[in-house]
Amino acid sequence: MEIKKSEFVISSPTVQKCPADTKPEYAFIGRSNVGKSSLINMLCNHKNLAKTSATPGKTLLINHFIINNEWYLVDLPGYGYAKRSKTVQQQLSRMITSYILQRKQLINVFVLIDIRHEAQQNDREFIDWLGESSIPFAIVFTKADKLGAVKARQNVEAYMNALKDRWEELPPYFITSAEKRTGRDELLNYIDDINRSLDESR
Ligand code: GTP
Ligand code: MG
């Protein structure tokens, strides 16, 4: 799939304020600083579509971007940024969970995991919660350029293997780098396949 057009639509503080539209949505979520906004920019061939920052906690609202006038990419705030006050963390957490549970147009969640790090408890809780809530999702490993190919592959295998303790069927996963544009075609093809199947079932 080619992205011919990508435009910022709106930043919303609650799911109720999200665009009144029925086009399919794909949301990006993960810990603060994992690279959600950078990945969206990479997919869209656009340097500054989604705001990125070297300091965590940049994205605080639900951000909708419309792609080819047909579907949306949604940039969500990161979870688990310890320097935020508990109140703000809880507010963000409520905003994210209500968006995920209530947004009917949400077709798939991409959970971003930094490929360099050991498995983190809050990512795992989030992944298990998505499963228990029957929300379709895929895992996206980010910042692959920061590791050699062998180490990257080892980390991914270890991560996916660890999921087997609770998961019989593993979710799809992608290895990406916003820096090197790795995984772009795979992610866009995945979205394109789903969009096509939605069109057919209409
Ligand atoms: P919040 O909005 O704060 O939750 O962060 P985010 O997940 O949107 O992360 P963001 O895209 O702002 O990126 C955070 C930092 O990681 C920035 O300094 C990016 O330049 C860097 N970064 C993101 N993706 C990559 C990547 O693929 N490779 C490398 N080397 N750095 C990356
Ligand atoms: Mg962001």
mmCIF file of C-alpha atoms and ligand atoms in Angstrom:
data_model
loop_
_atom_site.group_PDB
_atom_site.id
_atom_site.type_symbol
_atom_site.label_atom_id
_atom_site.label_comp_id
_atom_site.label_asym_id
_atom_site.label_seq_id
_atom_site.Cartn_x
_atom_site.Cartn_y
_atom_site.Cartn_z
ATOM 1 C CA MET A 1 0.000 0.000 0.000
ATOM 2 C CA GLU A 2 1.157 3.502 -0.751
ATOM 3 C CA ILE A 3 0.464 6.396 1.542
ATOM 4 C CA LYS A 4 -0.439 9.200 -0.836
ATOM 5 C CA LYS A 5 -1.811 11.563 1.726
ATOM 6 C CA SER A 6 -1.561 11.886 5.497
ATOM 7 C CA GLU A 7 -3.071 14.697 7.501
ATOM 8 C CA PHE A 8 -3.445 15.569 11.147
ATOM 9 C CA VAL A 9 -7.136 15.780 12.040
ATOM 10 C CA ILE A 10 -7.595 16.472 15.737
ATOM 11 C CA SER A 11 -6.272 15.889 19.256
ATOM 12 C CA SER A 12 -8.995 14.715 21.624
ATOM 13 C CA PRO A 13 -8.987 14.636 25.428
ATOM 14 C CA THR A 14 -11.659 11.907 25.616
ATOM 15 C CA VAL A 15 -13.078 9.146 23.431
ATOM 16 C CA GLN A 16 -16.372 11.069 23.263
ATOM 17 C CA LYS A 17 -14.581 13.961 21.539
ATOM 18 C CA CYS A 18 -12.902 11.765 18.891
ATOM 19 C CA PRO A 19 -13.947 12.349 15.245
ATOM 20 C CA ALA A 20 -17.520 11.408 14.411
ATOM 21 C CA ASP A 21 -16.479 9.159 11.562
ATOM 22 C CA THR A 22 -16.753 5.430 10.933
ATOM 23 C CA LYS A 23 -13.559 4.813 8.964
ATOM 24 C CA PRO A 24 -11.283 2.102 10.371
ATOM 25 C CA GLU A 25 -8.681 3.115 12.966
ATOM 26 C CA TYR A 26 -5.317 1.647 13.922
ATOM 27 C CA ALA A 27 -3.892 2.821 17.225
ATOM 28 C CA PHE A 28 -0.296 2.920 18.450
ATOM 29 C CA ILE A 29 0.328 2.439 22.120
ATOM 30 C CA GLY A 30 3.263 1.649 24.380
ATOM 31 C CA ARG A 31 5.432 3.034 27.119
ATOM 32 C CA SER A 32 6.485 6.643 26.927
ATOM 33 C CA ASN A 33 9.439 7.205 24.611
ATOM 34 C CA VAL A 34 9.136 3.797 22.898
ATOM 35 C CA GLY A 35 8.793 5.528 19.523
ATOM 36 C CA LYS A 36 5.048 5.653 18.725
ATOM 37 C CA SER A 37 5.066 9.109 17.172
ATOM 38 C CA SER A 38 8.304 8.441 15.272
ATOM 39 C CA LEU A 39 6.845 5.240 13.825
ATOM 40 C CA ILE A 40 3.736 7.057 12.612
ATOM 41 C CA ASN A 41 5.928 9.664 10.928
ATOM 42 C CA MET A 42 8.033 6.957 9.323
ATOM 43 C CA LEU A 43 4.964 5.139 7.973
ATOM 44 C CA CYS A 44 3.603 8.403 6.559
ATOM 45 C CA ASN A 45 6.940 9.618 5.108
ATOM 46 C CA HIS A 46 6.461 12.762 7.108
ATOM 47 C CA LYS A 47 9.022 14.211 9.522
ATOM 48 C CA ASN A 48 6.723 16.156 11.813
ATOM 49 C CA LEU A 49 3.228 14.797 11.415
ATOM 50 C CA ALA A 50 3.149 13.356 14.945
ATOM 51 C CA LYS A 51 5.133 15.296 17.543
ATOM 52 C CA THR A 52 8.188 13.441 18.820
ATOM 53 C CA SER A 53 10.547 14.245 21.652
ATOM 54 C CA ALA A 54 13.684 12.951 23.322
ATOM 55 C CA THR A 55 11.980 13.547 26.684
ATOM 56 C CA PRO A 56 9.212 11.058 27.476
ATOM 57 C CA GLY A 57 5.617 12.152 27.906
ATOM 58 C CA LYS A 58 5.254 14.281 24.777
ATOM 59 C CA THR A 59 1.906 12.876 23.629
ATOM 60 C CA LEU A 60 -0.929 13.595 26.080
ATOM 61 C CA LEU A 61 -4.033 13.398 23.917
ATOM 62 C CA ILE A 62 -5.652 11.011 21.441
ATOM 63 C CA ASN A 63 -4.312 12.140 18.051
ATOM 64 C CA HIS A 64 -6.082 11.234 14.825
ATOM 65 C CA PHE A 65 -4.307 11.260 11.450
ATOM 66 C CA ILE A 66 -6.261 10.466 8.321
ATOM 67 C CA ILE A 67 -4.497 8.412 5.665
ATOM 68 C CA ASN A 68 -5.468 8.495 1.976
ATOM 69 C CA ASN A 69 -8.848 9.847 3.129
ATOM 70 C CA GLU A 70 -9.717 6.244 3.959
ATOM 71 C CA TRP A 71 -8.463 5.201 7.367
ATOM 72 C CA TYR A 72 -6.936 6.607 10.526
ATOM 73 C CA LEU A 73 -3.697 6.176 12.420
ATOM 74 C CA VAL A 74 -4.123 7.088 16.070
ATOM 75 C CA ASP A 75 -1.239 8.189 18.278
ATOM 76 C CA LEU A 76 -1.960 7.582 21.956
ATOM 77 C CA PRO A 77 -0.093 8.856 25.016
ATOM 78 C CA GLY A 78 2.477 6.506 26.501
ATOM 79 C CA TYR A 79 1.793 4.633 29.699
ATOM 80 C CA GLY A 80 4.105 4.028 32.629
ATOM 81 C CA TYR A 81 6.072 7.257 32.720
ATOM 82 C CA ALA A 82 7.049 7.307 36.386
ATOM 83 C CA LYS A 83 7.905 11.008 36.536
ATOM 84 C CA ARG A 84 4.280 11.936 35.995
ATOM 85 C CA SER A 85 2.132 12.446 39.051
ATOM 86 C CA LYS A 86 -0.095 9.519 40.020
ATOM 87 C CA THR A 87 -3.173 11.613 39.189
ATOM 88 C CA VAL A 88 -1.970 12.344 35.660
ATOM 89 C CA GLN A 89 -0.958 8.704 35.153
ATOM 90 C CA GLN A 90 -4.410 7.576 36.232
ATOM 91 C CA GLN A 91 -6.135 10.121 33.996
ATOM 92 C CA LEU A 92 -4.090 9.000 30.991
ATOM 93 C CA SER A 93 -4.701 5.383 31.821
ATOM 94 C CA ARG A 94 -8.472 5.968 31.949
ATOM 95 C CA MET A 95 -8.350 7.874 28.672
ATOM 96 C CA ILE A 96 -6.478 5.042 26.970
ATOM 97 C CA THR A 97 -8.666 2.236 28.335
ATOM 98 C CA SER A 98 -11.932 3.969 27.501
ATOM 99 C CA TYR A 99 -10.721 4.755 23.984
ATOM 100 C CA ILE A 100 -9.719 1.113 23.453
ATOM 101 C CA LEU A 101 -12.863 -0.394 24.939
ATOM 102 C CA GLN A 102 -15.399 2.079 23.538
ATOM 103 C CA ARG A 103 -14.140 3.100 20.113
ATOM 104 C CA LYS A 104 -16.074 0.897 17.691
ATOM 105 C CA GLN A 105 -13.962 1.978 14.702
ATOM 106 C CA LEU A 106 -10.786 0.721 16.376
ATOM 107 C CA ILE A 107 -9.731 -2.272 14.278
ATOM 108 C CA ASN A 108 -6.312 -3.093 15.635
ATOM 109 C CA VAL A 109 -3.963 -1.927 18.363
ATOM 110 C CA PHE A 110 -0.217 -1.942 17.779
ATOM 111 C CA VAL A 111 1.630 -2.411 21.063
ATOM 112 C CA LEU A 112 5.138 -1.001 20.775
ATOM 113 C CA ILE A 113 8.015 -2.585 22.648
ATOM 114 C CA ASP A 114 11.576 -1.250 22.701
ATOM 115 C CA ILE A 115 13.615 -4.098 21.227
ATOM 116 C CA ARG A 116 16.578 -3.372 23.526
ATOM 117 C CA HIS A 117 14.910 -3.885 26.861
ATOM 118 C CA GLU A 118 14.066 -6.878 29.014
ATOM 119 C CA ALA A 119 10.335 -7.599 29.171
ATOM 120 C CA GLN A 120 8.619 -5.030 31.391
ATOM 121 C CA GLN A 121 5.781 -5.813 33.746
ATOM 122 C CA ASN A 122 3.475 -3.001 32.602
ATOM 123 C CA ASP A 123 3.771 -3.937 28.918
ATOM 124 C CA ARG A 124 2.935 -7.481 29.820
ATOM 125 C CA GLU A 125 -0.078 -6.436 31.896
ATOM 126 C CA PHE A 126 -1.275 -4.293 29.034
ATOM 127 C CA ILE A 127 -0.884 -7.135 26.516
ATOM 128 C CA ASP A 128 -2.715 -9.572 28.787
ATOM 129 C CA TRP A 129 -5.476 -7.008 29.348
ATOM 130 C CA LEU A 130 -5.949 -6.579 25.571
ATOM 131 C CA GLY A 131 -6.268 -10.338 25.225
ATOM 132 C CA GLU A 132 -8.740 -10.642 28.072
ATOM 133 C CA SER A 133 -10.736 -7.775 26.558
ATOM 134 C CA SER A 134 -10.728 -9.473 23.106
ATOM 135 C CA ILE A 135 -9.093 -6.485 21.419
ATOM 136 C CA PRO A 136 -7.166 -7.476 18.271
ATOM 137 C CA PHE A 137 -3.552 -6.393 18.507
ATOM 138 C CA ALA A 138 -0.068 -6.928 17.106
ATOM 139 C CA ILE A 139 3.311 -6.318 18.719
ATOM 140 C CA VAL A 140 5.758 -3.889 17.132
ATOM 141 C CA PHE A 141 9.376 -3.976 18.265
ATOM 142 C CA THR A 142 10.920 -0.525 17.849
ATOM 143 C CA LYS A 143 14.429 0.942 17.514
ATOM 144 C CA ALA A 144 15.885 -2.168 15.838
ATOM 145 C CA ASP A 145 18.720 0.016 14.510
ATOM 146 C CA LYS A 146 20.088 0.208 18.055
ATOM 147 C CA LEU A 147 21.012 -3.493 18.086
ATOM 148 C CA GLY A 148 22.861 -5.831 15.751
ATOM 149 C CA ALA A 149 20.653 -8.155 13.705
ATOM 150 C CA VAL A 150 21.519 -11.245 15.749
ATOM 151 C CA LYS A 151 20.850 -9.649 19.126
ATOM 152 C CA ALA A 152 17.631 -8.097 17.813
ATOM 153 C CA ARG A 153 16.373 -11.480 16.643
ATOM 154 C CA GLN A 154 17.335 -13.089 19.988
ATOM 155 C CA ASN A 155 15.477 -10.448 21.986
ATOM 156 C CA VAL A 156 12.367 -10.804 19.854
ATOM 157 C CA GLU A 157 12.393 -14.580 20.184
ATOM 158 C CA ALA A 158 12.843 -14.362 23.941
ATOM 159 C CA TYR A 159 9.990 -11.874 24.195
ATOM 160 C CA MET A 160 7.580 -13.908 22.095
ATOM 161 C CA ASN A 161 8.562 -17.146 23.861
ATOM 162 C CA ALA A 162 7.840 -15.617 27.254
ATOM 163 C CA LEU A 163 4.282 -14.849 26.110
ATOM 164 C CA LYS A 164 3.645 -18.560 25.711
ATOM 165 C CA ASP A 165 3.166 -18.968 29.445
ATOM 166 C CA ARG A 166 -0.307 -17.424 29.126
ATOM 167 C CA TRP A 167 -0.914 -17.300 25.401
ATOM 168 C CA GLU A 168 -1.703 -20.338 23.342
ATOM 169 C CA GLU A 169 -1.716 -18.436 20.077
ATOM 170 C CA LEU A 170 0.876 -15.693 19.745
ATOM 171 C CA PRO A 171 -0.060 -12.308 18.272
ATOM 172 C CA PRO A 172 1.547 -11.168 15.002
ATOM 173 C CA TYR A 173 4.711 -9.124 15.475
ATOM 174 C CA PHE A 174 6.853 -6.725 13.492
ATOM 175 C CA ILE A 175 10.455 -5.565 13.831
ATOM 176 C CA THR A 176 10.865 -1.890 13.014
ATOM 177 C CA SER A 177 13.193 1.069 13.029
ATOM 178 C CA ALA A 178 11.878 4.563 12.419
ATOM 179 C CA GLU A 179 15.474 5.612 11.875
ATOM 180 C CA LYS A 180 16.248 3.042 9.159
ATOM 181 C CA ARG A 181 12.651 2.666 7.942
ATOM 182 C CA THR A 182 12.717 -1.045 8.729
ATOM 183 C CA GLY A 183 9.398 -2.905 8.763
ATOM 184 C CA ARG A 184 7.486 -0.195 6.919
ATOM 185 C CA ASP A 185 6.204 -2.377 4.065
ATOM 186 C CA GLU A 186 5.273 -5.213 6.408
ATOM 187 C CA LEU A 187 3.225 -2.954 8.686
ATOM 188 C CA LEU A 188 1.496 -1.166 5.822
ATOM 189 C CA ASN A 189 0.698 -4.465 4.096
ATOM 190 C CA TYR A 190 -0.774 -5.811 7.312
ATOM 191 C CA ILE A 191 -3.045 -2.773 7.607
ATOM 192 C CA ASP A 192 -3.901 -2.932 3.925
ATOM 193 C CA ASP A 193 -4.931 -6.598 4.172
ATOM 194 C CA ILE A 194 -7.254 -5.824 7.060
ATOM 195 C CA ASN A 195 -8.741 -2.809 5.266
ATOM 196 C CA ARG A 196 -9.435 -4.965 2.220
ATOM 197 C CA SER A 197 -11.127 -7.658 4.272
ATOM 198 C CA LEU A 198 -13.293 -4.964 5.887
ATOM 199 C CA ASP A 199 -14.272 -3.669 2.434
ATOM 200 C CA GLU A 200 -15.215 -7.169 1.320
ATOM 201 C CA SER A 201 -17.359 -7.818 4.363
ATOM 202 C CA ARG A 202 -19.285 -4.565 3.881
HETATM 203 P P1 GTP B 1 5.643 9.715 24.068
HETATM 204 O O1 GTP B 1 4.762 10.482 23.146
HETATM 205 O O2 GTP B 1 6.409 10.580 25.019
HETATM 206 O O3 GTP B 1 4.929 8.614 24.767
HETATM 207 O O4 GTP B 1 6.827 9.036 23.208
HETATM 208 P P2 GTP B 1 6.739 8.224 21.823
HETATM 209 O O5 GTP B 1 6.514 6.794 22.095
HETATM 210 O O6 GTP B 1 5.799 8.900 20.866
HETATM 211 O O7 GTP B 1 8.248 8.349 21.301
HETATM 212 P P3 GTP B 1 8.853 9.326 20.187
HETATM 213 O O8 GTP B 1 8.412 8.895 18.823
HETATM 214 O O9 GTP B 1 8.633 10.735 20.565
HETATM 215 O O10 GTP B 1 10.418 8.934 20.278
HETATM 216 C C1 GTP B 1 11.126 9.023 21.490
HETATM 217 C C2 GTP B 1 12.629 9.114 21.200
HETATM 218 O O11 GTP B 1 13.105 7.913 20.600
HETATM 219 C C3 GTP B 1 13.009 10.236 20.235
HETATM 220 O O12 GTP B 1 14.220 10.807 20.664
HETATM 221 C C4 GTP B 1 13.176 9.503 18.895
HETATM 222 O O13 GTP B 1 14.059 10.152 18.032
HETATM 223 C C5 GTP B 1 13.731 8.169 19.340
HETATM 224 N N1 GTP B 1 13.364 7.096 18.392
HETATM 225 C C6 GTP B 1 12.122 6.743 18.016
HETATM 226 N N2 GTP B 1 12.139 5.718 17.134
HETATM 227 C C7 GTP B 1 13.449 5.424 16.936
HETATM 228 C C8 GTP B 1 14.151 4.441 16.123
HETATM 229 O O14 GTP B 1 13.576 3.627 15.393
HETATM 230 N N3 GTP B 1 15.503 4.427 16.230
HETATM 231 C C9 GTP B 1 16.200 5.289 17.028
HETATM 232 N N4 GTP B 1 17.517 5.185 17.067
HETATM 233 N N5 GTP B 1 15.590 6.213 17.789
HETATM 234 C C10 GTP B 1 14.235 6.290 17.744
HETATM 235 MG MG MG B 2 4.443 10.392 21.196
#
